[in-house]
Coordinates of C-alpha atoms and ligand atoms in Angstrom, one line a residue:
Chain A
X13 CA 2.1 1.0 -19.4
X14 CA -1.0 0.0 -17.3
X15 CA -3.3 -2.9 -17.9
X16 CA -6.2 -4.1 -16.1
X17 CA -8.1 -7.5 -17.0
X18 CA -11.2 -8.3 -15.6
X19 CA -10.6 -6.5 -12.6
X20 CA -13.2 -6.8 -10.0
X21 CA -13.1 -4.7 -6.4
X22 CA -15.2 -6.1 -3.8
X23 CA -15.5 -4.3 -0.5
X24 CA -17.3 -6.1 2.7
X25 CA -20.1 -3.3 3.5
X26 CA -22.3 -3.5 6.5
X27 CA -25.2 -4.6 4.2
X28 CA -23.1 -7.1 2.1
X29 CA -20.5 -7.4 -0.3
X30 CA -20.3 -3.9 -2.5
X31 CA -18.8 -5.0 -6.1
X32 CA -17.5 -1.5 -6.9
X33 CA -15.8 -2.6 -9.7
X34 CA -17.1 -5.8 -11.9
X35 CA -14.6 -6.9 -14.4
X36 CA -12.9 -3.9 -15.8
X37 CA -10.5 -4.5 -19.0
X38 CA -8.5 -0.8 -19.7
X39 CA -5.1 -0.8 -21.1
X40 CA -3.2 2.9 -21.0
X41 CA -0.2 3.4 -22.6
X42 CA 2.5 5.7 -21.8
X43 CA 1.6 9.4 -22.5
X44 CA -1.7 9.0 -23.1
X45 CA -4.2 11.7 -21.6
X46 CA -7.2 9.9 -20.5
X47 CA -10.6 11.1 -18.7
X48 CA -12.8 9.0 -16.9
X49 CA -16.5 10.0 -15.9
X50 CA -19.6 8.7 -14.7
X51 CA -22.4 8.8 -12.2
X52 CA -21.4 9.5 -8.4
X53 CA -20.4 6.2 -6.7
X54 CA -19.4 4.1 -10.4
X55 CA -16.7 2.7 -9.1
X56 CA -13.9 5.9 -10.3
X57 CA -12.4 6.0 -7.3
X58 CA -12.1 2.8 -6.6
X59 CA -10.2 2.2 -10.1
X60 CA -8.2 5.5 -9.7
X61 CA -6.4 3.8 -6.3
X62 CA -6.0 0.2 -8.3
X63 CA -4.3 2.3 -11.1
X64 CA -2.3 3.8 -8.3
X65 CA -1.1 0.7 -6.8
X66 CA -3.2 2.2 -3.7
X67 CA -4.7 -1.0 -3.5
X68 CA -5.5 -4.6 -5.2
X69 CA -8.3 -5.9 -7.3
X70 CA -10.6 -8.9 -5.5
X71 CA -10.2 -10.4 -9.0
X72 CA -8.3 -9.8 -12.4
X73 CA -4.7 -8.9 -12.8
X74 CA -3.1 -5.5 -12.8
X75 CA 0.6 -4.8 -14.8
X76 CA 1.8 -1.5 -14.0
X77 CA 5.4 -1.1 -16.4
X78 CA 5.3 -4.8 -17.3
X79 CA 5.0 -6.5 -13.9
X80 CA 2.4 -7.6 -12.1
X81 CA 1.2 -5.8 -9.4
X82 CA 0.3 -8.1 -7.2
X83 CA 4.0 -9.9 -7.4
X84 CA 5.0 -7.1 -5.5
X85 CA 5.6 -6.3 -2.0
X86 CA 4.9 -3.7 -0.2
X87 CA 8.0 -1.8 0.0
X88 CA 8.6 -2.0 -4.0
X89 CA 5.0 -1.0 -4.8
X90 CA 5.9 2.0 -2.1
X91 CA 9.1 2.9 -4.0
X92 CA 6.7 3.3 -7.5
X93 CA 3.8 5.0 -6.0
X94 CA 6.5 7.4 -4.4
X95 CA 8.9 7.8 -7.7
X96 CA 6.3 7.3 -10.2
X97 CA 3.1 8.4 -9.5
X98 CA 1.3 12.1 -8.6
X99 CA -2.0 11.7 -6.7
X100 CA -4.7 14.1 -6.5
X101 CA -6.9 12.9 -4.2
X102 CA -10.9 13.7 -4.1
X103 CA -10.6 14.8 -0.3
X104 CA -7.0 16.4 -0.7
X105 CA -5.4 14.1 2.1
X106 CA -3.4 17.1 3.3
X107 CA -1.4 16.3 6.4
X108 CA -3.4 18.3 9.1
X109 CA -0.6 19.4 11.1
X110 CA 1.8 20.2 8.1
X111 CA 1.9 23.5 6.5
X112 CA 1.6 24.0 2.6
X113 CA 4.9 24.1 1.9
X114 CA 5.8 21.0 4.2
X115 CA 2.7 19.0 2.7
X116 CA 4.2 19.8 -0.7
X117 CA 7.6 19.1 0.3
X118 CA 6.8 15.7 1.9
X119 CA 7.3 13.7 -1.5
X120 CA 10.8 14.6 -1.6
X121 CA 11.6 14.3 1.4
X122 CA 10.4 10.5 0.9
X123 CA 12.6 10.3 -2.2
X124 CA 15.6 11.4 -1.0
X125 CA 15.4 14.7 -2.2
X126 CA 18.7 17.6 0.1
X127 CA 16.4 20.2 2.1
X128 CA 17.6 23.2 -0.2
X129 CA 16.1 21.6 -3.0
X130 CA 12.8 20.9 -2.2
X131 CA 12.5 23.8 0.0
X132 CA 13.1 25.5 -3.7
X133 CA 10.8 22.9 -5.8
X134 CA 7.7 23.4 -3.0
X135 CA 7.8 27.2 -3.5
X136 CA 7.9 26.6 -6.8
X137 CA 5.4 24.7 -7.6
X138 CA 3.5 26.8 -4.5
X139 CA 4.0 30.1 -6.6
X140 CA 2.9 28.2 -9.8
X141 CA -0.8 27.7 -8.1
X142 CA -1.3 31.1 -6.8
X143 CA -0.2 30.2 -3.3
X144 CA 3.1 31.8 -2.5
X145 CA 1.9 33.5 0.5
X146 CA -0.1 30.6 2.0
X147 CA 3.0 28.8 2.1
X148 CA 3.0 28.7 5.7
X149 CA -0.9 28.3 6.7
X150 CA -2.1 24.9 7.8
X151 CA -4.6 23.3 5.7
X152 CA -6.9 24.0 8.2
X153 CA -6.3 27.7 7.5
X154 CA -6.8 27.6 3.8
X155 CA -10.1 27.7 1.7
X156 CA -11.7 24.6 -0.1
X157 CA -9.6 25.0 -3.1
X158 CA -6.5 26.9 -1.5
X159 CA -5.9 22.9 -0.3
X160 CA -7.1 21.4 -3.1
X161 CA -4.2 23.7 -4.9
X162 CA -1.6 22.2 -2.5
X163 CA -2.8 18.6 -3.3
X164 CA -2.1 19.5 -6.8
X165 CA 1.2 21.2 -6.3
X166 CA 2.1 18.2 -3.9
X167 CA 1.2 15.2 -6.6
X168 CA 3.7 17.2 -8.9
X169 CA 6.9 17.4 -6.7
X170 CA 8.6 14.3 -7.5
X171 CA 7.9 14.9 -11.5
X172 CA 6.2 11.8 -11.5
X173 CA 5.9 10.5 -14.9
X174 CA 2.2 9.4 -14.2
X175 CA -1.1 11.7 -12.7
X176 CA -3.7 10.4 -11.1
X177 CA -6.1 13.5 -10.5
X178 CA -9.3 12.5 -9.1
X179 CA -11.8 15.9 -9.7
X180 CA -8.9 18.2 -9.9
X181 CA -10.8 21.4 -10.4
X182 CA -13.8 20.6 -8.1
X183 CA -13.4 23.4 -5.3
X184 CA -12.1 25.7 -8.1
X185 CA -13.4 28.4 -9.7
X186 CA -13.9 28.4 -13.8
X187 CA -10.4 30.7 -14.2
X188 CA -7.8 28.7 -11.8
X189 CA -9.6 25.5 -13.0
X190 CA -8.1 26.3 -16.1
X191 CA -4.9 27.1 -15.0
X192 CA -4.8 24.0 -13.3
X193 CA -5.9 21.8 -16.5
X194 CA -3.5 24.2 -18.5
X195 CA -0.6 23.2 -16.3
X196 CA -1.5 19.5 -16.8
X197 CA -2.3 19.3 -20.4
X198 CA 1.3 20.8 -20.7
X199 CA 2.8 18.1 -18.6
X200 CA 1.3 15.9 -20.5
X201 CA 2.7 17.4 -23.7
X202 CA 6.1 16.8 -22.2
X203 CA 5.2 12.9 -21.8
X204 CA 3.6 12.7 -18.5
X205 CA 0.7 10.3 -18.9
X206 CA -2.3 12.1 -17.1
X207 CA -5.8 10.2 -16.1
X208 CA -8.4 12.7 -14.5
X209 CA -11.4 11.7 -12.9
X210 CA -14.2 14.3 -13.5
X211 CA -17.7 15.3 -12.9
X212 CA -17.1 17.9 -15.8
X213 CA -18.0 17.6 -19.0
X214 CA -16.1 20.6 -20.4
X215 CA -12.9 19.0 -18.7
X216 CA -13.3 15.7 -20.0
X217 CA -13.7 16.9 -23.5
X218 CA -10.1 18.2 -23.2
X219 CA -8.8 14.7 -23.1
X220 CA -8.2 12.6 -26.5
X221 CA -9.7 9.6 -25.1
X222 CA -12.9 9.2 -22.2
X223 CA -13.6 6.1 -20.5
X224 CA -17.3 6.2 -18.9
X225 CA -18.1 3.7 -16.1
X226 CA -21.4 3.2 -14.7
X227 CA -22.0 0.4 -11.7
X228 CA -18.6 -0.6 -11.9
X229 CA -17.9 -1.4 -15.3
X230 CA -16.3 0.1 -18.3
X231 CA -19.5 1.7 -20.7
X232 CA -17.8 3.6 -23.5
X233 CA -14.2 4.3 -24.4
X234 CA -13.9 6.2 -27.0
X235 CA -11.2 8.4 -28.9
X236 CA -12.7 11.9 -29.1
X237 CA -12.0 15.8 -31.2
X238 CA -10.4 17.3 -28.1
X239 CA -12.5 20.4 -27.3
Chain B
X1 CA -33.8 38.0 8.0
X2 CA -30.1 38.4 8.1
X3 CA -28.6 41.9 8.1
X4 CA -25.0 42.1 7.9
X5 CA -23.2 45.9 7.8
X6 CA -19.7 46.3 7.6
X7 CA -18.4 43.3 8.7
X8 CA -14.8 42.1 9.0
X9 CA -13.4 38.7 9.3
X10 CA -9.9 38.9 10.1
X11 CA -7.5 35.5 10.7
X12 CA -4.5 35.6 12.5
X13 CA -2.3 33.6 10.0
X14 CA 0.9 32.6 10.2
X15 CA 2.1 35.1 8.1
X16 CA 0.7 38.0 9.3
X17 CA -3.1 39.0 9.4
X18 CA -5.8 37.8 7.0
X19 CA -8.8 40.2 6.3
X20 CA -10.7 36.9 4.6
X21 CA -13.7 39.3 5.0
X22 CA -13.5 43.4 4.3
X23 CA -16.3 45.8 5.0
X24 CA -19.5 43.2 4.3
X25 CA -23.3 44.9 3.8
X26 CA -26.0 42.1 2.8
X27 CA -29.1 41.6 3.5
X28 CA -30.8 38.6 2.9
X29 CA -34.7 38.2 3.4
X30 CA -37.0 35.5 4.6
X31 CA -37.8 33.1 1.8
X32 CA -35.2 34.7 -0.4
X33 CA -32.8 32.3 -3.0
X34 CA -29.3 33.7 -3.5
X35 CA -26.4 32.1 -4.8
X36 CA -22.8 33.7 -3.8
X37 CA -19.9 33.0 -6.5
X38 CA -16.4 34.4 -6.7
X39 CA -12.7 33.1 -7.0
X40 CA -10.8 30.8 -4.4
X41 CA -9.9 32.6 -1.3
X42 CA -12.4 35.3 -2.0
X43 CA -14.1 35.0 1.7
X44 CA -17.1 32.8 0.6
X45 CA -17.2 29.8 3.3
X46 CA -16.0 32.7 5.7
X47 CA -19.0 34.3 4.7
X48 CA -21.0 31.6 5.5
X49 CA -20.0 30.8 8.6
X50 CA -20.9 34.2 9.8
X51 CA -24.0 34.0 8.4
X52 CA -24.8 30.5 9.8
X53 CA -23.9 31.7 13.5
X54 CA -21.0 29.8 13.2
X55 CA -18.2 32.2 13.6
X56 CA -18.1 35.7 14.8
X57 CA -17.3 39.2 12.6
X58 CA -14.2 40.9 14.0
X59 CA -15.8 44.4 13.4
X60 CA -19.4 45.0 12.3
X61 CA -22.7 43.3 13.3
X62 CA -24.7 40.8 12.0
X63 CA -28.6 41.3 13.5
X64 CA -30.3 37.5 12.7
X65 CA -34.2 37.6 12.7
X66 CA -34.1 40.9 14.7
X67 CA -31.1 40.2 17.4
X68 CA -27.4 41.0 17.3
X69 CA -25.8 38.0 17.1
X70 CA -22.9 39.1 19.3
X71 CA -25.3 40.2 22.0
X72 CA -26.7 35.9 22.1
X73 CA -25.0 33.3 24.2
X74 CA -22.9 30.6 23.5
X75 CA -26.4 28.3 24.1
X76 CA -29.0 30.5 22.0
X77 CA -26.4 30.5 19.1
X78 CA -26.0 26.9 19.1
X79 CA -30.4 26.7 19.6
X80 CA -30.6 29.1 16.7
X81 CA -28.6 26.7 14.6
X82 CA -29.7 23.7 15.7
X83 CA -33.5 24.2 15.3
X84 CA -33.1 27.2 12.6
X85 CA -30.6 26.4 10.0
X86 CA -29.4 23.0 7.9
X87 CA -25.6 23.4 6.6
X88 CA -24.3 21.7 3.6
X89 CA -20.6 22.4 4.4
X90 CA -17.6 22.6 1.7
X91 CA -15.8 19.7 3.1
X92 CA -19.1 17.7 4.8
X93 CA -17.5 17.2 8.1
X94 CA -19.6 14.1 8.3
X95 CA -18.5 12.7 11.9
X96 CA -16.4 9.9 10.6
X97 CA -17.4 7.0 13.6
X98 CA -21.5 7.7 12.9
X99 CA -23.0 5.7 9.8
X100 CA -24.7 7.6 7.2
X101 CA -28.1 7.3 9.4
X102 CA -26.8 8.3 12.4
X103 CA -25.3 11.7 10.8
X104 CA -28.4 12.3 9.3
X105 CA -30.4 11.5 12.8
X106 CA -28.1 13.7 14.8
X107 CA -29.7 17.4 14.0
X108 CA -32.8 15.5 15.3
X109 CA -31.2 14.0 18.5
X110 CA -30.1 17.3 19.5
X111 CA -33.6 18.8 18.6
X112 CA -34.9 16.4 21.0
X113 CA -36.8 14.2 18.1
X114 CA -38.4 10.9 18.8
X115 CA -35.9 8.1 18.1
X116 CA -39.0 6.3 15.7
X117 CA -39.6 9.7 14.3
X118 CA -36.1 10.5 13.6
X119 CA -34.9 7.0 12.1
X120 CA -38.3 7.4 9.6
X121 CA -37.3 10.4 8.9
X122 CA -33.3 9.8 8.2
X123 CA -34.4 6.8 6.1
X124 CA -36.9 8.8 4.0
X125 CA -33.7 11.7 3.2
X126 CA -31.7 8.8 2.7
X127 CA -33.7 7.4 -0.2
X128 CA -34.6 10.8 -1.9
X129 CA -30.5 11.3 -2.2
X130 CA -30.6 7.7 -3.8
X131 CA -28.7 6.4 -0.7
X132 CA -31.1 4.0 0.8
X133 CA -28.7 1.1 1.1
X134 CA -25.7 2.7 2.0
X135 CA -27.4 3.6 5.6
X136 CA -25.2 1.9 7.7
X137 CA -22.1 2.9 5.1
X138 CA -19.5 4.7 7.3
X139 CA -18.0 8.2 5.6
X140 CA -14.9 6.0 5.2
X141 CA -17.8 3.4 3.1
X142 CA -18.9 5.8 0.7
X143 CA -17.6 7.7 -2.5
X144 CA -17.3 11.1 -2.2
X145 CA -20.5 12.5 -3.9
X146 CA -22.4 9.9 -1.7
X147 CA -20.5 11.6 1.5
X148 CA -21.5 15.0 0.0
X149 CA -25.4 13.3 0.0
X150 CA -25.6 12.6 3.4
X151 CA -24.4 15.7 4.1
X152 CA -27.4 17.1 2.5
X153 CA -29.8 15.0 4.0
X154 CA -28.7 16.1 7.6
X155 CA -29.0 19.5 6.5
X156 CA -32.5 18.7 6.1
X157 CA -33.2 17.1 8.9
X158 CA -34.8 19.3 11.1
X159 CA -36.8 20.9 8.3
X160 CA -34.8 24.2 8.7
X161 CA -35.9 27.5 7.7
X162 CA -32.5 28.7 6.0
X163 CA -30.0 26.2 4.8
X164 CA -26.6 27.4 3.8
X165 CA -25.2 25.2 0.9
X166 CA -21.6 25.5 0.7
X167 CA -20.6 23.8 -3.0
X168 CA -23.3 21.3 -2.5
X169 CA -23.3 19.3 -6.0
X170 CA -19.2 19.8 -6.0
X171 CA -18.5 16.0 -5.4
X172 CA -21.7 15.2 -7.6
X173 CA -22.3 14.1 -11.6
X174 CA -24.5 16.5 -13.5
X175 CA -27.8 14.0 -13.7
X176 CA -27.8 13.4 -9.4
X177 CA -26.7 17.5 -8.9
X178 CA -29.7 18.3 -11.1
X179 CA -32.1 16.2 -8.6
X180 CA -30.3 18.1 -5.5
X181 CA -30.7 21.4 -6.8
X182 CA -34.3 20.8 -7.5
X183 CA -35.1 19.4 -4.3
X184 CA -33.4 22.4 -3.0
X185 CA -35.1 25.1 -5.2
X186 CA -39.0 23.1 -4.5
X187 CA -38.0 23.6 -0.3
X188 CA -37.2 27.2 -1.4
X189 CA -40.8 27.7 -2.9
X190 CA -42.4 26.4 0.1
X191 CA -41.1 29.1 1.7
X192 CA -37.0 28.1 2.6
X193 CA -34.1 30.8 2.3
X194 CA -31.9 29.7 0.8
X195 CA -27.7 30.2 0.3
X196 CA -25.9 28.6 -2.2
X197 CA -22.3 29.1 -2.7
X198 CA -21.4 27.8 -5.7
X199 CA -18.3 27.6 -8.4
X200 CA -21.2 26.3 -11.4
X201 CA -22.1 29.1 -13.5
X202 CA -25.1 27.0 -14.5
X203 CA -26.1 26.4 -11.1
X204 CA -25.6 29.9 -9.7
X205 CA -27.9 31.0 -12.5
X206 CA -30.6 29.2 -10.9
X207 CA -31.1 31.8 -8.1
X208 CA -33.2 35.1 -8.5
X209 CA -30.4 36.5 -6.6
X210 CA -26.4 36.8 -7.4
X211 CA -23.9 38.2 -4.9
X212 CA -20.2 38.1 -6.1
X213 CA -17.2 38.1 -4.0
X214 CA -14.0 39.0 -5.1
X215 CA -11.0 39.9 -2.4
X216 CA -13.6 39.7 0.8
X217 CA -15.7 42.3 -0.6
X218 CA -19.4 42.4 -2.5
X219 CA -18.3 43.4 -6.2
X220 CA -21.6 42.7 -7.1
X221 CA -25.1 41.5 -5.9
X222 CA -27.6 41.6 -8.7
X223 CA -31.1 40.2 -9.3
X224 CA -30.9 38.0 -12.7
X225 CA -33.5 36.3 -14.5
X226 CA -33.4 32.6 -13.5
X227 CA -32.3 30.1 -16.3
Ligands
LIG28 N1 -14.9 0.7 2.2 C1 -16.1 0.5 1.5 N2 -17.0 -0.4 2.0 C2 -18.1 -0.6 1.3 N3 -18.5 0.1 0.2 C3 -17.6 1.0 -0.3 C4 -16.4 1.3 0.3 N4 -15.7 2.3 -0.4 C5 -16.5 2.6 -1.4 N5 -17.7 1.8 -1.4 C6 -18.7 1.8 -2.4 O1 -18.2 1.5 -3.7 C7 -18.8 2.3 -4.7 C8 -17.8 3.0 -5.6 O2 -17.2 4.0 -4.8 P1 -16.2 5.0 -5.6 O3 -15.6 5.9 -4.5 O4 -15.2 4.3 -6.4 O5 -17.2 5.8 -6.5 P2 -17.0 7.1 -7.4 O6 -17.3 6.8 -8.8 O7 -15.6 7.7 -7.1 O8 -18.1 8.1 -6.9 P3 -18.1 9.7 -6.7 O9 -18.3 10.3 -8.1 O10 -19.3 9.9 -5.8 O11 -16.8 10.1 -6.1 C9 -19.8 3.2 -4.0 O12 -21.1 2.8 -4.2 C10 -19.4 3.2 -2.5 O13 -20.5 3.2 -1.7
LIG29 N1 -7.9 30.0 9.9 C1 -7.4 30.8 9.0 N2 -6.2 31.5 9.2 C2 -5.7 32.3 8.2 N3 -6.2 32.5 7.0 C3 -7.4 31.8 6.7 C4 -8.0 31.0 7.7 N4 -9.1 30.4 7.2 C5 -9.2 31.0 5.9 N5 -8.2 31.8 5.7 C6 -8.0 32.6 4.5 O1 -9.1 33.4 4.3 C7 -9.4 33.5 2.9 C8 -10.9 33.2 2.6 O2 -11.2 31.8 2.8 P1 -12.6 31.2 2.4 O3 -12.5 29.8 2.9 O4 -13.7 32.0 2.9 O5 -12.5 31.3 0.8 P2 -13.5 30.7 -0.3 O6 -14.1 31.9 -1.1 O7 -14.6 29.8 0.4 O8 -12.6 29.9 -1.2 P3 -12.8 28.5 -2.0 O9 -13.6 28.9 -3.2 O10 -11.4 28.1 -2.4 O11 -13.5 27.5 -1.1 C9 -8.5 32.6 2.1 O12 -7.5 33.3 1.5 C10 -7.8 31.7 3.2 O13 -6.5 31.4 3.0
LIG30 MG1 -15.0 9.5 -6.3
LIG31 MG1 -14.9 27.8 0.3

């Protein structure tokens, strides 16, 4: 369902031109359950917003569903990220001045979604992560991983058939981290295709398949005995 | 060093009060090496922030070096953590318009450093996090475990007697969070407190020293052998 070739992401930094991905080939199909790991500033990021349709590659093509992304504008690749796609961003991306339950409800309210229902969904999903009574606090009023929580809840309003979870668990604790990777593994088991970006070994040995990057390019991708 | 008895921490939320902190005794001593662990919510950043001078206990005291912190002014605190303490906070709070450099730099502007002294010095942190060519990066320039680097490095700055490390490898692969943690653990032996809260087993076994949090209490503070 997604296919990179010889992607290349070039940013202009103050000391020169940062290459932060250098021809990346990765195909992942529809359901799959992938991980993706390597050293601190390899380029994961970077390739988690390309996958995302957050951005475009320098160099290389990207088909997300069978099109090309870059034949699309930007309302249509809005309308996929929006319908589509569940983000978990590194830094949460919370709106400041939005409460949990609004932050969480904001998805829906983008598709289209009648106030009763999302209103319903967000405590939901809120409830689901331990958060029922934070529902009202501002992000600034949480804990590290009380807002990494709503990010999750948040990137699973819509029921996107995609996750892009970029270090899900990393303000979490060992017991909700596994709630969390629980709750995704069984979305995935229902056909959601899930990418995580992780620093953690243990989590990326609960995916079938790891990609490893290192300086920008693709090192190792490999089937593996989930564990 | 740091004495604090019975100390509250109580937020006004939206729904009602939050006791994020419930009836607090720790002491800590000069030179000592403790990691704090415990689930999401439990009061650990809250903790720290008191401990840093940061924030205020709603009931209690907290007597730093010998004073009461609530009998210092608004200047001495912010001398005490200027000159005393480095923070490695949960979510950086790198000041998003400053290059990497100049956050590092700004503990020692403050401090009334040198400008020569102070760049030499940034640049030298900057290249023992591996970040030597991303000094004129902006926050919004780096990955996140390189933001979580320079984060470090300013908390070093002023060669600080305690430094309170909230999550510091969080954003970081195992290979560069190993290299932080042993910088960190070779300033302790020179004679540095340091406060690490963590969410890594593996790195909270690293401490002499193990205070667990659960529900804004101590459930536990035990010394362990270090592994
Ligand atoms: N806007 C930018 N301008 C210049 N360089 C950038 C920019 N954004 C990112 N970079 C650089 O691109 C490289 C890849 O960044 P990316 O965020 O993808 O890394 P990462 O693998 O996610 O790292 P981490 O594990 O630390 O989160 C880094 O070296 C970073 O400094
Ligand atoms: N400004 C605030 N108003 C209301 N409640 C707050 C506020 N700040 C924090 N809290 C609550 O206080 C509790 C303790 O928060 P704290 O940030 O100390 O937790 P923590 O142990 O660091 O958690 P984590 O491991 O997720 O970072 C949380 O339940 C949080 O929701
Ligand atoms: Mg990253
Ligand atoms: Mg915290």
């Amino acid at each position: 369902m997604m296919a990179l070739r010889g992607v290349w992401k070039t940013y202009h930094g103050p000391a020169g031109p940062v290459h932060a991905l250098r021809g990346i080939d990765l195909t992942i199909g529809q359901g799959e359950f992938v991980a993706i790991m390597g050293p601190s500033g390899s380029g994961k990021s970077t390739l988690m917003h390309i996958l995302g349709c957050l951005d475009v590659p320098s160099r290389g093509e990207y088909v997300f569903r069978g099109r090309p992304v870059h034949g699309m504008s930007h309302a249509e690749l809005a309308a996929v990220r929006n319908r589509e796609i569940g983000f978990v961003f590194q830094n949460f991306h919370l709106l400041p001045r939005l409460s949990a339950l609004r932050n969480v409800e904001l998805p829906m309210v983008y598709a289209g979604v009648d106030r009763r229902s999302r209103r319903a969904r967000a405590l939901a999903l809120l409830k689901e992560m331990g958060l029922a009574d934070r529902a009202d606090h501002l992000p600034s009023e949480l804990s590290g991983g009380q807002r990494q929580r709503v990010a999750i809840a948040r990137a699973l309003a819509n029921r996107p058939s995609l996750i892009l979870a970029d270090e899900p668990t990393g303000a979490l604790d060992s017991a909700t981290g596994r709630d969390v990777l629980q709750l995704l593994a069984s979305l995935n088991r229902e056909g959601v295709t899930l990418v995580i970006i992780t620093h953690d070994e243990q989590v990326g040995r609960m995916a079938p398949r790891m990609v490893r990057l290192l300086d920008g390019r693709v090192v190792s991708d490999e089937r593996q005995v989930q564990g």
